[in-house]
Coordinates of C-alpha atoms in Angstrom, one line a residue:
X207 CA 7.2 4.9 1.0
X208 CA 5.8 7.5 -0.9
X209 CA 2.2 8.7 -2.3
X210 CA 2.0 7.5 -5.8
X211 CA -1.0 9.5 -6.7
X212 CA 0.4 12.8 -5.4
X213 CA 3.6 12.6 -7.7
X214 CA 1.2 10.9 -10.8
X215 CA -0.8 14.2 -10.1
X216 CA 2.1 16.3 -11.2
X217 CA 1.4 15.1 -14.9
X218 CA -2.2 16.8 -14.7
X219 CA -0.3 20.2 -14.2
X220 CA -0.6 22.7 -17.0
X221 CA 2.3 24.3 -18.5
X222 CA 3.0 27.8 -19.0
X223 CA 5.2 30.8 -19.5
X224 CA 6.7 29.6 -16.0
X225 CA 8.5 26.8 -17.2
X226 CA 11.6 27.9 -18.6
X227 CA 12.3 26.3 -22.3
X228 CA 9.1 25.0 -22.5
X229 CA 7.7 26.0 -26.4
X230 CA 4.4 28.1 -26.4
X231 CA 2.8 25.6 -28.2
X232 CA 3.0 23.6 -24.9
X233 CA 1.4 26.6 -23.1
X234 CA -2.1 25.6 -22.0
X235 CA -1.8 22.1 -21.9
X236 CA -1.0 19.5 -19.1
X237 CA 2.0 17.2 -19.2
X238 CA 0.5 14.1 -20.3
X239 CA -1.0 16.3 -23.1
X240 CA 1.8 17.4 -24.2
X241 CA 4.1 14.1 -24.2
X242 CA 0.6 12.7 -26.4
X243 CA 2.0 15.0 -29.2
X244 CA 5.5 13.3 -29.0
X245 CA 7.9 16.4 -28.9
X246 CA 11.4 16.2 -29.3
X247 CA 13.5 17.9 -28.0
X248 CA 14.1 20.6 -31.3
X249 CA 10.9 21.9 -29.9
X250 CA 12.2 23.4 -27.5
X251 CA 13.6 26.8 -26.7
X252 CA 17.5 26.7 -25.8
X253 CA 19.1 26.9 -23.4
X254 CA 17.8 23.9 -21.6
X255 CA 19.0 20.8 -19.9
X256 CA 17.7 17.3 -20.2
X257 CA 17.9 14.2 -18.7
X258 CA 18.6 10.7 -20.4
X259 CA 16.0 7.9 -19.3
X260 CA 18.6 5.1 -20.4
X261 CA 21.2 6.4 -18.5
X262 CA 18.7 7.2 -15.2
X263 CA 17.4 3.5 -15.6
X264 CA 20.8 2.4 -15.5
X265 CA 22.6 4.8 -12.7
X266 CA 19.2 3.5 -10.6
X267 CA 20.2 -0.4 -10.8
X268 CA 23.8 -0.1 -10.6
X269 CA 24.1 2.1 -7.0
X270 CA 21.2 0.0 -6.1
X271 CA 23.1 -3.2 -6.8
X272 CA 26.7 -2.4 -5.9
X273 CA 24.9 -1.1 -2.4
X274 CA 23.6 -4.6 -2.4
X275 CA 26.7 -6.6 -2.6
X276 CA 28.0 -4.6 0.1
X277 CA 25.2 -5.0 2.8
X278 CA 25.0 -1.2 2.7
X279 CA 21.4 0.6 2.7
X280 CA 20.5 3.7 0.6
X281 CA 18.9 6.6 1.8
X282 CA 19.6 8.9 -1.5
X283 CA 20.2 12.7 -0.9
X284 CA 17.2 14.0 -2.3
X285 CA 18.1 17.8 -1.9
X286 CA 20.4 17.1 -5.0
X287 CA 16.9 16.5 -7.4
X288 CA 14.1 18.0 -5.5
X289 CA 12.1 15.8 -7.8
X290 CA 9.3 13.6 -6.1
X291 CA 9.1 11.9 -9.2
X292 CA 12.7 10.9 -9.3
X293 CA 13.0 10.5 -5.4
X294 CA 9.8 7.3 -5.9
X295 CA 12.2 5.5 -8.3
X296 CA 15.0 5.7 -6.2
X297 CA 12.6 4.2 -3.8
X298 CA 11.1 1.8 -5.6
X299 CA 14.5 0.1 -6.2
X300 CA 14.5 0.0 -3.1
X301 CA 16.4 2.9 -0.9
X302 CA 15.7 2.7 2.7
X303 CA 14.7 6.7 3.2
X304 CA 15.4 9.9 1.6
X305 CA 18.0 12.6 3.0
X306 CA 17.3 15.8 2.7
X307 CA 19.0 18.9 3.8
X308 CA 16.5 21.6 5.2
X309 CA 13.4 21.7 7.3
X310 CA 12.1 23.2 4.5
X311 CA 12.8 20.1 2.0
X312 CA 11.1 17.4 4.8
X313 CA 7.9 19.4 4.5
X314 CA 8.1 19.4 0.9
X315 CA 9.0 16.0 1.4
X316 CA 5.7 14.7 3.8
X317 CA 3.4 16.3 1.3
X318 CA 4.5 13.8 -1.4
X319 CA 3.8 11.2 1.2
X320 CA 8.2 10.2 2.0
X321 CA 7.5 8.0 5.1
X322 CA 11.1 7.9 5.6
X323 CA 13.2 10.8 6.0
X324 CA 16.9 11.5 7.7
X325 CA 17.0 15.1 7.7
X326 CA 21.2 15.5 7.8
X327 CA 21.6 18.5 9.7
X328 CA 21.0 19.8 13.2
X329 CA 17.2 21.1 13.9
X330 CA 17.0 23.8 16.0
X331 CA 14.5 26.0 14.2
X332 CA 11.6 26.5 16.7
X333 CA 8.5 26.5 13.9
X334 CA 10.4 23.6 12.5
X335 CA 10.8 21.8 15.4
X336 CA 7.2 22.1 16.5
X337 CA 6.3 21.2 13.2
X338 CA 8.4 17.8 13.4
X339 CA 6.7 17.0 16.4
X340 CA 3.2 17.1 15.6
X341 CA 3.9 15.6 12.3
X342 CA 5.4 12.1 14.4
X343 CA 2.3 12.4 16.5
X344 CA 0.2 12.7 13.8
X345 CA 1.1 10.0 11.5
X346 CA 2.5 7.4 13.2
X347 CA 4.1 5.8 9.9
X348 CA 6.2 8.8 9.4
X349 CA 10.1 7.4 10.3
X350 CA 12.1 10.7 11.0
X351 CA 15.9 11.4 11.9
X352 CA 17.9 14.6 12.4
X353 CA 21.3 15.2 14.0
X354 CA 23.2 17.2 16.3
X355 CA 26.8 17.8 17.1
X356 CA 26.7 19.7 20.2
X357 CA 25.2 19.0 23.6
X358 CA 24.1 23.2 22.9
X359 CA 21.9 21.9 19.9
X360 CA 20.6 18.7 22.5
X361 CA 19.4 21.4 24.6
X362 CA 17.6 24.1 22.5
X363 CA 15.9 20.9 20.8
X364 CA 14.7 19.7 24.2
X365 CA 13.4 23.6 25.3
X366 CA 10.9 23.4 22.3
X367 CA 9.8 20.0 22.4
X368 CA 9.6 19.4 25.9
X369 CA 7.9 15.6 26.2
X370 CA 5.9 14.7 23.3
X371 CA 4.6 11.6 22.9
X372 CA 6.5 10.5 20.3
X373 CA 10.5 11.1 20.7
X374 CA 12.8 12.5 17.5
X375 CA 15.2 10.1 16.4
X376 CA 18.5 12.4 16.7
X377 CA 22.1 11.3 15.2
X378 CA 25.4 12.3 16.9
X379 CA 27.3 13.8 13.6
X380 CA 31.3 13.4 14.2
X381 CA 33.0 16.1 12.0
X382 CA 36.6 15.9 10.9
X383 CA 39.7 18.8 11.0
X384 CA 38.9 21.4 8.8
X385 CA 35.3 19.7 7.7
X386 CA 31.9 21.6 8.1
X387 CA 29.7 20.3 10.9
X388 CA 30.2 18.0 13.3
X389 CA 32.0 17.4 16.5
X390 CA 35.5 17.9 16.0
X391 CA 36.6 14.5 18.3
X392 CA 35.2 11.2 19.4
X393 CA 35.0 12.6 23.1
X394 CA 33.0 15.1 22.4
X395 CA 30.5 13.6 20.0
X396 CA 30.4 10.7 23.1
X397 CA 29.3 13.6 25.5
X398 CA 26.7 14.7 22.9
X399 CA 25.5 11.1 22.9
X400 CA 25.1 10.7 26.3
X401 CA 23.3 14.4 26.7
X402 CA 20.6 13.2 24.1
X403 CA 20.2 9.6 25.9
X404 CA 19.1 11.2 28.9
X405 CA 16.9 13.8 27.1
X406 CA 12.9 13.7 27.7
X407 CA 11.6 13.6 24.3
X408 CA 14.8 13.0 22.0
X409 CA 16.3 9.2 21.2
X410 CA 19.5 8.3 20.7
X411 CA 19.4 6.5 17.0
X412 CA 23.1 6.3 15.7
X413 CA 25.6 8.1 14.4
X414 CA 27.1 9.8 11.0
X415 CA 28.8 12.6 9.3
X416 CA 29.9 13.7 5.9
X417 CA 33.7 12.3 4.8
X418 CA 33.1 14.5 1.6
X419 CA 34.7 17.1 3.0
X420 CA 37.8 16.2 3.8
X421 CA 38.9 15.5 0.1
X422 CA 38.5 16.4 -3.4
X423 CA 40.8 13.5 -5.2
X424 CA 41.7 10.5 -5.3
X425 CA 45.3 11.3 -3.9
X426 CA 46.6 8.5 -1.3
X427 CA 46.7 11.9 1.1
X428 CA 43.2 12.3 0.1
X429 CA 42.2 8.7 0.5
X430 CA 43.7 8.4 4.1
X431 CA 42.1 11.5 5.4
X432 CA 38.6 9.9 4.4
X433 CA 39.6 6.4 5.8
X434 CA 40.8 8.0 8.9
X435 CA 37.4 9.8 9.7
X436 CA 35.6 6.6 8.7
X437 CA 37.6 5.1 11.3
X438 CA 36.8 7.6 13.7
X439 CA 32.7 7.3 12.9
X440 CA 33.3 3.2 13.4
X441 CA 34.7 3.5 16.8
X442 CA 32.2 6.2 17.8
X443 CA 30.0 3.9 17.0
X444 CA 31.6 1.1 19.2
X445 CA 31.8 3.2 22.5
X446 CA 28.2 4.6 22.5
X447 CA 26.8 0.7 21.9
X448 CA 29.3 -0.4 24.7
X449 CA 28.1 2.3 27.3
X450 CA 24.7 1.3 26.5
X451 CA 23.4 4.1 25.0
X452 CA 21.2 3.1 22.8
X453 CA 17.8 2.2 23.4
X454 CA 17.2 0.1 20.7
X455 CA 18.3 0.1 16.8
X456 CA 21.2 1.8 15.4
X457 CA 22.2 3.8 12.2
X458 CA 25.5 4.5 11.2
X459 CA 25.2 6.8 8.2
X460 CA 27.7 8.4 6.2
X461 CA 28.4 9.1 2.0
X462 CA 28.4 11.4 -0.5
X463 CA 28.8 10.2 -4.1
X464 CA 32.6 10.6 -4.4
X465 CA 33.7 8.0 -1.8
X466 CA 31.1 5.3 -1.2
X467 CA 33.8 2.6 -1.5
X468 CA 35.2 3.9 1.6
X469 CA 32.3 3.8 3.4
X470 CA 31.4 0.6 2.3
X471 CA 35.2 -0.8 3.5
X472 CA 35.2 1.1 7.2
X473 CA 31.5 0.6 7.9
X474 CA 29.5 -2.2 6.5
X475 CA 31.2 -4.7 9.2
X476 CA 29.4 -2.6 12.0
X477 CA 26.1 -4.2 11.0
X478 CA 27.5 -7.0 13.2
X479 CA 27.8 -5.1 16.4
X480 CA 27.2 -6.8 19.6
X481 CA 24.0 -6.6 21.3
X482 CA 22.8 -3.8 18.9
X483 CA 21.1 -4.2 15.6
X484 CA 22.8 -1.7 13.4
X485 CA 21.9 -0.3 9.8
X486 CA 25.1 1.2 7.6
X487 CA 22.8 3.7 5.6
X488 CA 24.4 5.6 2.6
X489 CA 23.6 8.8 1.8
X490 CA 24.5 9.3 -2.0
X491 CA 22.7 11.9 -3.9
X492 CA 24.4 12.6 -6.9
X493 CA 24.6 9.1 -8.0
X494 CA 21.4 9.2 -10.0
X495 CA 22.1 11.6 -13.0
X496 CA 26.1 11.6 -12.2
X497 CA 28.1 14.2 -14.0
X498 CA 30.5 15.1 -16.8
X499 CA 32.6 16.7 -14.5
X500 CA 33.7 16.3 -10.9
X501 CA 32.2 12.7 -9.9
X502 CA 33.0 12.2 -13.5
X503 CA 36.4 12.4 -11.9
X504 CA 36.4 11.2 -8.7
X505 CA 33.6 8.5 -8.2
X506 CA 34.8 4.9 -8.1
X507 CA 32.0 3.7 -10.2
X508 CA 33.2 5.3 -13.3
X509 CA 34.1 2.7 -16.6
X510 CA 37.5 3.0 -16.1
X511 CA 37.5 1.9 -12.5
X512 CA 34.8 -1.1 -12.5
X513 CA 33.8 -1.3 -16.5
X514 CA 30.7 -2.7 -17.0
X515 CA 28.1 -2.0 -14.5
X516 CA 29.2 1.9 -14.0
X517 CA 27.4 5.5 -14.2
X518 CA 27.0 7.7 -16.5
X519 CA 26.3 11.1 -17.1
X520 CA 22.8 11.5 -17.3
X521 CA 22.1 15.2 -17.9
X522 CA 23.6 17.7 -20.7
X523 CA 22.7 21.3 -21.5
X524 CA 21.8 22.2 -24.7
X525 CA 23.0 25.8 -26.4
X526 CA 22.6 27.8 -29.4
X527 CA 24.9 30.2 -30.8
X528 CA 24.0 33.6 -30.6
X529 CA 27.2 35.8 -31.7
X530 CA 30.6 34.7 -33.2
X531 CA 32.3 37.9 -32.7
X532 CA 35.9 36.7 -33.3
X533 CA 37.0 33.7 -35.6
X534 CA 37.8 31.4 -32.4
X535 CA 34.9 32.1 -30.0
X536 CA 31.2 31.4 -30.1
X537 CA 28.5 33.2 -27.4
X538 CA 25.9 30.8 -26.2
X539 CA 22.7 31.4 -24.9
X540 CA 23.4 29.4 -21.5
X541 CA 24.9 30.8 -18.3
X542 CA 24.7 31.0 -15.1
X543 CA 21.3 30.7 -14.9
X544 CA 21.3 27.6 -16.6
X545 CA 24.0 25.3 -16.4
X546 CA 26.1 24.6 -13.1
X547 CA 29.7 26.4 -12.8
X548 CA 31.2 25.9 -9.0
X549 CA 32.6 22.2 -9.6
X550 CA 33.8 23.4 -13.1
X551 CA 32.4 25.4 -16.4
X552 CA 30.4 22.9 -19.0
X553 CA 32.1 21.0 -21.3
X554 CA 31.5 21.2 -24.8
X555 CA 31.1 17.5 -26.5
X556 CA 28.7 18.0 -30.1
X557 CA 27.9 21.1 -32.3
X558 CA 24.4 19.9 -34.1
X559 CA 25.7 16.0 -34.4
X560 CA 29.4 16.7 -34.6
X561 CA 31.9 15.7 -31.9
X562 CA 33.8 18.8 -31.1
X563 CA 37.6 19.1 -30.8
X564 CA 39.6 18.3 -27.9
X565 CA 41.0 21.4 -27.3
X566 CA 37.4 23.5 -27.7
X567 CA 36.5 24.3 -24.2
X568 CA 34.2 27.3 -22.3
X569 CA 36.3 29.6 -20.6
X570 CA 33.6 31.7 -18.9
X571 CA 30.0 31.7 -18.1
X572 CA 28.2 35.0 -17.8
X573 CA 24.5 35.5 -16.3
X574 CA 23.0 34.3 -19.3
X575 CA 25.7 33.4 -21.8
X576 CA 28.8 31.2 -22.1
X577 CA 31.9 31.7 -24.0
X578 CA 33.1 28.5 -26.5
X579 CA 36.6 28.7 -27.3
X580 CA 38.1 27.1 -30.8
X581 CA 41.3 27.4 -31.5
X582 CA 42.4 27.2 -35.1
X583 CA 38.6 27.3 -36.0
X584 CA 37.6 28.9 -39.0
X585 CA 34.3 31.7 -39.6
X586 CA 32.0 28.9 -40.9
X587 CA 32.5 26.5 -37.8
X588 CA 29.9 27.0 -34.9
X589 CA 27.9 29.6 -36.9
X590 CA 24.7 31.3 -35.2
X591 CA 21.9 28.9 -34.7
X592 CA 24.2 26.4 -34.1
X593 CA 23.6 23.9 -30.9
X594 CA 26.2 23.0 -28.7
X595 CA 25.6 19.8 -26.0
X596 CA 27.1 20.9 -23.3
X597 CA 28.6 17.9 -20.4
X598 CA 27.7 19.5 -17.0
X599 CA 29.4 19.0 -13.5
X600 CA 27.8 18.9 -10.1
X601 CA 23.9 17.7 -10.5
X602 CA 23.2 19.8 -7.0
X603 CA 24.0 23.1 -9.0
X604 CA 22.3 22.2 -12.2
X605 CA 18.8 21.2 -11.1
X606 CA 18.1 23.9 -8.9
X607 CA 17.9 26.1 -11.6
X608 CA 14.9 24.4 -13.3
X609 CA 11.3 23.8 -12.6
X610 CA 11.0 21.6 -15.2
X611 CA 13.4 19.0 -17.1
X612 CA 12.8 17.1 -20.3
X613 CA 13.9 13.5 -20.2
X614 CA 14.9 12.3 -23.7
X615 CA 15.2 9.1 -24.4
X616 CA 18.9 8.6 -25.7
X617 CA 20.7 12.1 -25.6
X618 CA 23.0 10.9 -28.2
X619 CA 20.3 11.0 -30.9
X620 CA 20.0 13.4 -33.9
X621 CA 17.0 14.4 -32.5
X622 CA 16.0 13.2 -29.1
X623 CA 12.9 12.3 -28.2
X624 CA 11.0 13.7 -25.0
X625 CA 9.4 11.0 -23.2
X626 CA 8.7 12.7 -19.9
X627 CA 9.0 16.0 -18.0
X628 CA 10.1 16.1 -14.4
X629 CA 9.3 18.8 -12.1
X630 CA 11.7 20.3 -9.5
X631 CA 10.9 22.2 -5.9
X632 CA 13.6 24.8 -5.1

């Protein structure tokens, strides 16, 4: 499912000046070299984020498991990582395919040797397209699906193409009131459907859609507005293999990481559909390193929701102190450019090895620094050259923003230990 020596071959890469953090010392020498002179991760420059092993190991088996039980299959959102490395053990534990968001990504994607991709968003791009096309002909391993929501997007898809020899595997995405893509009602995804079914060079392979963005909570209003689109996707589903439409196998797709229950409740019976084989494919991304933060909140695998078997945050930042211009605030070196911010500001958890207090919290993040509030602190708490762990939220908005990660093998160490580096593509 993916070419092992291509992402192994990303260890024989030297590192440099490029890779943000990284300590000269490290300059010059490839990755393997450098693990061989077992770093930790005081070697490094702040800011930086890391990744725990442990807790990657363990996030890994658990979605794989719970997604198991269910009779769901995985196809992990790999636009969350952009890590090939990451993306083979998500595979290797057995994920069906790997989403990705951009034409861009699936090219990025085929060159690590991913022979099974669901591209979840409309292709319409002309290069892209072309590109798509002779790739299928090309390597007749390569599994590929995109979608479309419009019978508009069925037709500039079929002027490009025209009749290849191998069709695209195309989706009809059903959107939901107030969502992002998708067509807005059952009707009109049907008439998508039946546009693409009698479309030289396309096949009708299923259908999905995002639930994500109809809620942010775990509210009963929030709940219900999920459950209702669910619903919606589930009976799509029924009329188009009732008409006939499909040619052959079906994929019903749907999931971020904040609601996979629900998508395991409204759609894992359609795996039994009449007369059509039918796949329920899962689309979580940010499952893997999880959060301190938002799916902190809102995911139902959390310890407090299922206790043992759950996830857990699986990537911190890492500040010094740079300025402590007023008895309660601290300047770190991490901002923007470093740590993620639009699903909530990092979270302050240790100074060096000591738990901070409850009511310490950032209140800003500039381009390259953060400000730690502590009220009631005194002068000599926090001083500069002091290093804050910071708890992040959103994974999507903290990787893209690194080339390269350390993976430490227990973040909650005095003094972690770097057991791997993991390269990104943004």
């Amino acid at each position: 499912m993916i070419d092992t020596r291509a992402v192994d071959a990303l260890r024989e890469r030297r590192l440099g000046p490029e890779h943000k953090s990284v300590p000269p010392s490290a300059w010059g020498l490839t990755v393997d070299e450098f693990l061989g002179t077992a770093p930790t991760l005081a070697d490094f420059q702040t800011p930086v984020v890391s990744l725990d092993r442990t807790r990657l190991t363990s996030n890994i088996a658990v979605m794989a498991d719970w997604a198991a039980a269910r009779g769901v299959d995985l196809a992990p959102h790999g636009k969350t990582t952009m890590a090939p490395a990451l993306w083979r053990e998500q595979l290797v534990a057995g994920s069906w395919a790997i989403t990705l968001a951009t034409p861009w990504q699936v090219q990025l994607a085929r060159a690590f040797g991913v022979q099974r991709i669901m591209l979840a968003n409309a292709l319409v791009d002309p290069v892209a397209l072309r590109w798509i096309s002779a790739e299928l002909d090309d390597h007749p391993e390569f599994d590929f699906f995109c979608w479309a929501d419009s019978e508009e997007t069925v037709v500039r898809m079929a002027e490009v193409l025209g009749s290849p020899r191998r069709p695209v595997n195309v989706v009809v995405e059903l959107g939901g009131p107030h969502g992002r893509t998708g067509a807005r009602t059952v009707d009109a995804a049907v008439a998508v459907a039946r546009r693409v079914a009698e479309t030289p060079g396309l096949t009708l392979a299923g259908v999905g859609g995002y639930e994500g963005a109809l809620a942010h909570d775990r509210t009963p209003d929030g709940l219900a507005a999920v459950a209702r689109y669910l619903g919606a996707v589930a009976d799509l589903h029924r009329t188009l293999a009732a008409e006939g439409l499909y040619p052959g196998d079906a994929v019903v797709t749907a999931g971020g990481s904040a609601y996979p229950d629900l998508v395991a409740e409204h759609l894992a019976g359609l795996t039994e559909t009449a007369d059509v084989p039918t796949r329920v494919v899962l689309r979580s991304g940010a499952y893997l390193v999880h959060d301190d933060g938002f799916y902190a909140d809102i995911s139902p695998l959390i310890e407090s929701r299922v206790g043992a078997d759950h996830l857990a945050s699986a990537m911190h930042g890492w500040a010094r102190v740079v300025s402590r211009p007023e008895p309660e605030l601290a300047l770190l070196d991490a901002g923007k450019r470093d740590v993620p911010f639009d699903e909530g500001l990092p979270t302050p958890q240790r100074v060096d090895t000591v738990d901070v207090a409850a009511d310490h919290h950032i209140s800003a993040v500039n381009d390259q620094h953060a400000f730690l509030r502590m009220p009631g602190a005194d002068a000599d708490h926090a001083g500069v050259g002091s290093v804050v762990r910071l708890g992040l939220s959103h994974p999507c908005t903290a990787f893209d923003k690194w080339r390269l990660l350390p993976v430490v093998d227990d973040a909650d160490g005095a003094n972690p230990r770097v057991v791997d580096l993991i390269h990104t593509f943004f």
